[in-house]
Coordinates of C-alpha atoms in Angstrom, one line a residue:
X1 CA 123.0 85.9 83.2
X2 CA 125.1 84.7 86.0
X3 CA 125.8 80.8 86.4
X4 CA 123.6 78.5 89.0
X5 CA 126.2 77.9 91.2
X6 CA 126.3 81.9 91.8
X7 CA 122.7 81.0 93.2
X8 CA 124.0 78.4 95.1
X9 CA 126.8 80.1 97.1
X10 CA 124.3 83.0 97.9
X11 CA 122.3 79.8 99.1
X12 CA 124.8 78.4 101.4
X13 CA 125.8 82.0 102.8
X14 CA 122.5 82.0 103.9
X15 CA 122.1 78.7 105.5
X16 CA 122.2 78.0 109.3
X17 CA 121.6 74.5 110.3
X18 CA 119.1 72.5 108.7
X19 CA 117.7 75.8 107.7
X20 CA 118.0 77.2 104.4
X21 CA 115.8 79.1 101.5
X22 CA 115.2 77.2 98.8
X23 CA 117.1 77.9 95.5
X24 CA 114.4 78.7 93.3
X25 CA 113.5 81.2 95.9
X26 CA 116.6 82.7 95.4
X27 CA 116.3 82.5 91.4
X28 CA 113.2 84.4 91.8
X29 CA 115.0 87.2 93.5
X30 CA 117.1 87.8 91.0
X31 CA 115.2 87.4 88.3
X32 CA 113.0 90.2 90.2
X33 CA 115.7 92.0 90.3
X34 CA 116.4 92.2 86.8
X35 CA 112.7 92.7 86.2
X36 CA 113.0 96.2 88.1
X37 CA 116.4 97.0 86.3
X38 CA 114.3 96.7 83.4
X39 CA 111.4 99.0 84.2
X40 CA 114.3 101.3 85.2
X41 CA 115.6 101.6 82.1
X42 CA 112.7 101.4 79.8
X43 CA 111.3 104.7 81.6
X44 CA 108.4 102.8 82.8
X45 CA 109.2 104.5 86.4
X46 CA 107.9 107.8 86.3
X47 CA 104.7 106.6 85.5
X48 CA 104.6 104.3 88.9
X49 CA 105.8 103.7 92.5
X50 CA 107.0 100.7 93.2
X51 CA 105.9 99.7 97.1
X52 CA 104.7 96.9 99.3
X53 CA 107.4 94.1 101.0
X54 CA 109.5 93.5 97.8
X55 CA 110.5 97.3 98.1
X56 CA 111.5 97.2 101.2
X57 CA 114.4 94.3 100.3
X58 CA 115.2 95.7 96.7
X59 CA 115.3 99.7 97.8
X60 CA 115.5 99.7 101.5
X61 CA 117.3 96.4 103.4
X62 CA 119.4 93.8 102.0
X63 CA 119.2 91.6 103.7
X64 CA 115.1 92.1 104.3
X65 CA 112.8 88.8 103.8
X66 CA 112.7 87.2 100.3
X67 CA 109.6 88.1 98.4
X68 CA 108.2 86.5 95.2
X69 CA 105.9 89.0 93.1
X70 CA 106.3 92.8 92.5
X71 CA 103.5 95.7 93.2
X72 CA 103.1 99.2 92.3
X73 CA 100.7 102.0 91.9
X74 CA 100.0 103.7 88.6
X75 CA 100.5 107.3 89.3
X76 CA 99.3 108.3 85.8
X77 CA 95.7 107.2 84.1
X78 CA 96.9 103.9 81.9
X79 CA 95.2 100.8 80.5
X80 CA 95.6 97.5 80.9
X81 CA 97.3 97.6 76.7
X82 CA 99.4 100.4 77.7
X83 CA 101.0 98.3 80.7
X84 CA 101.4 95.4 78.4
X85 CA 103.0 97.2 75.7
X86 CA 105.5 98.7 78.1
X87 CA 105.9 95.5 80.0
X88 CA 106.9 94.0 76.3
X89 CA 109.8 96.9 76.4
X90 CA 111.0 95.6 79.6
X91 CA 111.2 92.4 78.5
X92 CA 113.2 93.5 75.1
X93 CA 115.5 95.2 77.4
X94 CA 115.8 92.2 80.0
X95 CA 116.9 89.5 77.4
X96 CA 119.4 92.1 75.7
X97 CA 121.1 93.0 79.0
X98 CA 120.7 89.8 80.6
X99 CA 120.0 86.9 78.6
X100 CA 116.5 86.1 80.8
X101 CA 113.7 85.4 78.6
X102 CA 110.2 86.5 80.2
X103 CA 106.9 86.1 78.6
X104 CA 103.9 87.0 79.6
X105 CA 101.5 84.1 80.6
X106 CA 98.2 86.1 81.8
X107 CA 96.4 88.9 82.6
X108 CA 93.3 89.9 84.4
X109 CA 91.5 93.3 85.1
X110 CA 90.7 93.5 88.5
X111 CA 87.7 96.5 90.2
X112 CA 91.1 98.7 90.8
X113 CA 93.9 97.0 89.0
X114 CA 96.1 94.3 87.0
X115 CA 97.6 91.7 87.2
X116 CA 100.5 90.3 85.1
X117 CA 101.9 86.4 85.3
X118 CA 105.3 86.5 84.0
X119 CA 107.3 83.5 83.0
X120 CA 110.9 83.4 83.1
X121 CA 113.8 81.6 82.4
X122 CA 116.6 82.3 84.6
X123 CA 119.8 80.7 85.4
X124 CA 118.8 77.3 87.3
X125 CA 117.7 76.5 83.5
X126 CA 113.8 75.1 83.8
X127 CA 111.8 75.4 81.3
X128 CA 110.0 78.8 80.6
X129 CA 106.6 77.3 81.8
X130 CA 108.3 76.3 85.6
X131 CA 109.3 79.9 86.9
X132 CA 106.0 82.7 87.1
X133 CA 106.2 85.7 88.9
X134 CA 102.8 87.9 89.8
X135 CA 103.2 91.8 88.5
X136 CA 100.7 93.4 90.9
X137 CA 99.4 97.2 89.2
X138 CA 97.3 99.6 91.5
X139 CA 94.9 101.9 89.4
X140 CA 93.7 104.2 92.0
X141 CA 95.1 104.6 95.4
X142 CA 95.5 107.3 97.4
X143 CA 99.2 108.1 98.7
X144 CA 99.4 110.0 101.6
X145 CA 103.1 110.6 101.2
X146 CA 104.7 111.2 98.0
X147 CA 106.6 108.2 95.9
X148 CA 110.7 109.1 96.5
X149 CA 113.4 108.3 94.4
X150 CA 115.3 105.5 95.6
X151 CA 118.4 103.2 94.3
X152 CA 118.0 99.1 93.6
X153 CA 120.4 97.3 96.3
X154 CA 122.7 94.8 94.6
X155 CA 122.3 92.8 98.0
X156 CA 124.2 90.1 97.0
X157 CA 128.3 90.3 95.5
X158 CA 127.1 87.2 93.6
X159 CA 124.3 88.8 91.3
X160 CA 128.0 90.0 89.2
X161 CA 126.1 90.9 86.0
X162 CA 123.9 93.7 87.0
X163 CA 124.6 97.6 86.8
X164 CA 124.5 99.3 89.9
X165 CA 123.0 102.9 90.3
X166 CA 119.1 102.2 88.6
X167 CA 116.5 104.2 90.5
X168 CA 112.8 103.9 90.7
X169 CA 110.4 105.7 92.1
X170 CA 108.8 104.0 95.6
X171 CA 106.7 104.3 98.5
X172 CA 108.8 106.1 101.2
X173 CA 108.9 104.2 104.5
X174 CA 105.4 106.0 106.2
X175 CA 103.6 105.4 103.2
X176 CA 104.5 101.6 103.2
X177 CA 104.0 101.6 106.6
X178 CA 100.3 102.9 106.3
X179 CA 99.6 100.4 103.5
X180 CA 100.2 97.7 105.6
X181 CA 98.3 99.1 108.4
X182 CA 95.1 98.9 106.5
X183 CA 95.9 95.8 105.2
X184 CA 95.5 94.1 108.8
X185 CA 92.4 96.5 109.2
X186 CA 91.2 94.5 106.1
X187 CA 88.7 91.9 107.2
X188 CA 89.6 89.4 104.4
X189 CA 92.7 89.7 104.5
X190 CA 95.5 87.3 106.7
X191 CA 98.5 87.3 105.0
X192 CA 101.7 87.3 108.1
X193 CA 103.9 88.9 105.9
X194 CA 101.8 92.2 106.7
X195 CA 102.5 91.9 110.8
X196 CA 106.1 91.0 110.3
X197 CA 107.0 93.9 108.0
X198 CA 104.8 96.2 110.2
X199 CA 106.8 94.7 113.3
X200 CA 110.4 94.9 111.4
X201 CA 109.5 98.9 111.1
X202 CA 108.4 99.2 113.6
X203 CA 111.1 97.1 116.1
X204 CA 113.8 98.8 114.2
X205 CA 112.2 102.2 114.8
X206 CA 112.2 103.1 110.6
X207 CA 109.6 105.2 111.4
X208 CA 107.8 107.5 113.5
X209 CA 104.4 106.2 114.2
X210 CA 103.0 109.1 116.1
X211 CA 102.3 111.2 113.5
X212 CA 100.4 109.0 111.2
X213 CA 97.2 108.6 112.5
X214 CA 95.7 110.8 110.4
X215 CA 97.4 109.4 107.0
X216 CA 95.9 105.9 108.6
X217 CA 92.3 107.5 108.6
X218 CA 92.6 109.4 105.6
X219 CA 93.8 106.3 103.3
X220 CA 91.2 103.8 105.7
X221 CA 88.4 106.2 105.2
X222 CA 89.2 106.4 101.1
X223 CA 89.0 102.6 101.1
X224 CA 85.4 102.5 103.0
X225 CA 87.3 101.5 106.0
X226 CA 84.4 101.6 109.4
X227 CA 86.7 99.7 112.1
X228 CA 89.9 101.6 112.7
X229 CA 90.7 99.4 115.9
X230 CA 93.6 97.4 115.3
X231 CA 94.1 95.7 118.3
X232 CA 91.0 94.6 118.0
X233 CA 91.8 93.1 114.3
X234 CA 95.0 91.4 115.6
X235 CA 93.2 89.6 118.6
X236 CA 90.4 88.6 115.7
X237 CA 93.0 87.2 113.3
X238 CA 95.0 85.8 115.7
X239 CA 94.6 82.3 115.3
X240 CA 95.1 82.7 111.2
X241 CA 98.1 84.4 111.0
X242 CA 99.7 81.9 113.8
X243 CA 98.3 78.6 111.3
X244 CA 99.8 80.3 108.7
X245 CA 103.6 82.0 110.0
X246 CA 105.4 79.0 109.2
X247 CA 103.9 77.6 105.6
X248 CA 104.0 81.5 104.7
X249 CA 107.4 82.6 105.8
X250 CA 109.7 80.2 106.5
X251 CA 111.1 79.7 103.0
X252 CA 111.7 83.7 102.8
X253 CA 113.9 83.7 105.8
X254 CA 116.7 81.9 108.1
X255 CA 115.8 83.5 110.8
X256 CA 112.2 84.0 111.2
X257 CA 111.3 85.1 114.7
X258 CA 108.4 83.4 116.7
X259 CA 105.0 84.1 115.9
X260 CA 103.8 85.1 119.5
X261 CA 107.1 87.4 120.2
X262 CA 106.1 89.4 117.0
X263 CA 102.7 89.4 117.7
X264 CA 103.0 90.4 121.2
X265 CA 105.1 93.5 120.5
X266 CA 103.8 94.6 117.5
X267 CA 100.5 95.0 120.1
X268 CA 102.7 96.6 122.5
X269 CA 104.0 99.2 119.8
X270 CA 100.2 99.7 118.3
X271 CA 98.3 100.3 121.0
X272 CA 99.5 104.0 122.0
X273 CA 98.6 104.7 118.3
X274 CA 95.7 103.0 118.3
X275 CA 94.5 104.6 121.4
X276 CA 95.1 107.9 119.6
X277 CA 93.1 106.6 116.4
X278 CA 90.1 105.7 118.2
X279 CA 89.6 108.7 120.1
X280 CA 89.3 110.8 117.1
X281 CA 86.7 108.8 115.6
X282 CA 86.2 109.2 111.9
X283 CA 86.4 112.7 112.2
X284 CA 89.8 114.1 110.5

């Protein structure tokens, strides 16, 4: 385990102004780190693909937002015992490697997955009960693109104690993409941290959104999706995601952009799509 003040100079690189992310933040993200070292070693990968936000910091940019909880999909048929019993292998290997202690506080079984609350003890040295971290697992999901196999980013010269060259299997770029798409589409759902990642890909031309309208209405239409119009989901959910852009992003990033620039383009980008979305229906 590296020492706190490793977590503090990553801290102060990272600071600008009065701004700053907080240091347990930045315990969290190494601990996750080590977490998904540990599934990479145990052989826990081929039976998953790691995906959402957190993938695209560990696998894709380094210097992406901070996230705090990991999510995959199960790509084989596997209990909520079987995950628990591997998860116990990960931690073995963790604390052997490491020195982190993780135990598992809870777990619930949700209509299509688990969930796992992990404690941990990492370097900042609070007690076990102080540091959780949420283990999102998909059971059935439908992936329009096949899971690729990527390599964990060291992102930081400070996190001195981990091997380099682990690979997991995880969403590719379109596929993570299209996940978040629907999640917008999703009339219960407000979470920011879905129209900043769709904006980053999309700002930063990652990938081609032309051609995935139809992995949009396939995946939609599998998840009982009616209302494909995303524009008009944005203008609904307006007003939520700008309450919440602050409280629910700040802490994961110096420079977070303004909530109307990001919600103007991300419009602006969508729209051509969107267009091309609706006037197919839900006919494939």
């Amino acid at each position: 385990m590296i020492e706190s003040r490793n977590l503090y100079r990553i801290q102060s690189g990272l600071t600008k102004g009065n701004k700053t992310i907080p240091i347990k933040t930045i315990e969290k993200d190494y601990v996750l780190s080590w977490i998904l070292i540990g599934i990479a070693m145990s052989g826990m990968q081929d039976v998953m693909s790691f995906k959402g936000g957190t993938a695209l910091k560990k696998v894709y940019f380094h210097d992406y937002r901070f996230s705090e909880d990991l999510d995959f999909t199960l790509l084989n048929s596997l209990s909520i015992d079987d995950i628990t019993g591997m998860l116990e292998s990960v931690y073995s290997i963790v604390l052997d490697a490491s020195n982190i202690k993780l135990i598992l506080s809870s777990k619930e079984i949700y209509a299509n997955g688990y969930t796992f609350f992990v404690n941990f003890s990492g370097p900042l040295g609070a007690d076990i009960t102080r540091g959780e971290i949420k283990i999102d697992f998909t059971i059935n999901e439908k992936l329009i693109n096949r899971p690729v196999v990527k390599t964990l980013l060291r992102e930081y010269d400070e996190y001195t104690d981990m091997p380099e060259g682990d690979k997991l299997k995880v969403y590719p770029l379109a596929e993570i993409f299209i996940e978040k798409y629907i999640s917008i589409l999703d009339k219960s759902r407000n979470e920011p941290r879905d129209i900043y990642d769709l904006w980053y890909l999309v700002s930063n031309e990652c990938v081609e959104i032309a051609f995935l309208g139809r992995g949009i209405k396939e995946k939609g239409m599998y998840k009982g999706l009616k209302n494909f119009d995303i524009i008009e989901m944005l203008d609904r959910k307006e007003n939520n995601y700008n309450k919440l852009w602050d409280a629910r992003l700040s802490n994961h990033m110096i420079n977070l952009p303004y909530f109307n620039k990001v919600y103007r383009e991300l419009k602006k980008y969508l729209k051509p799509l969107n267009k091309l979305i609706m006037a197919q229906g839900l006919n494939l």
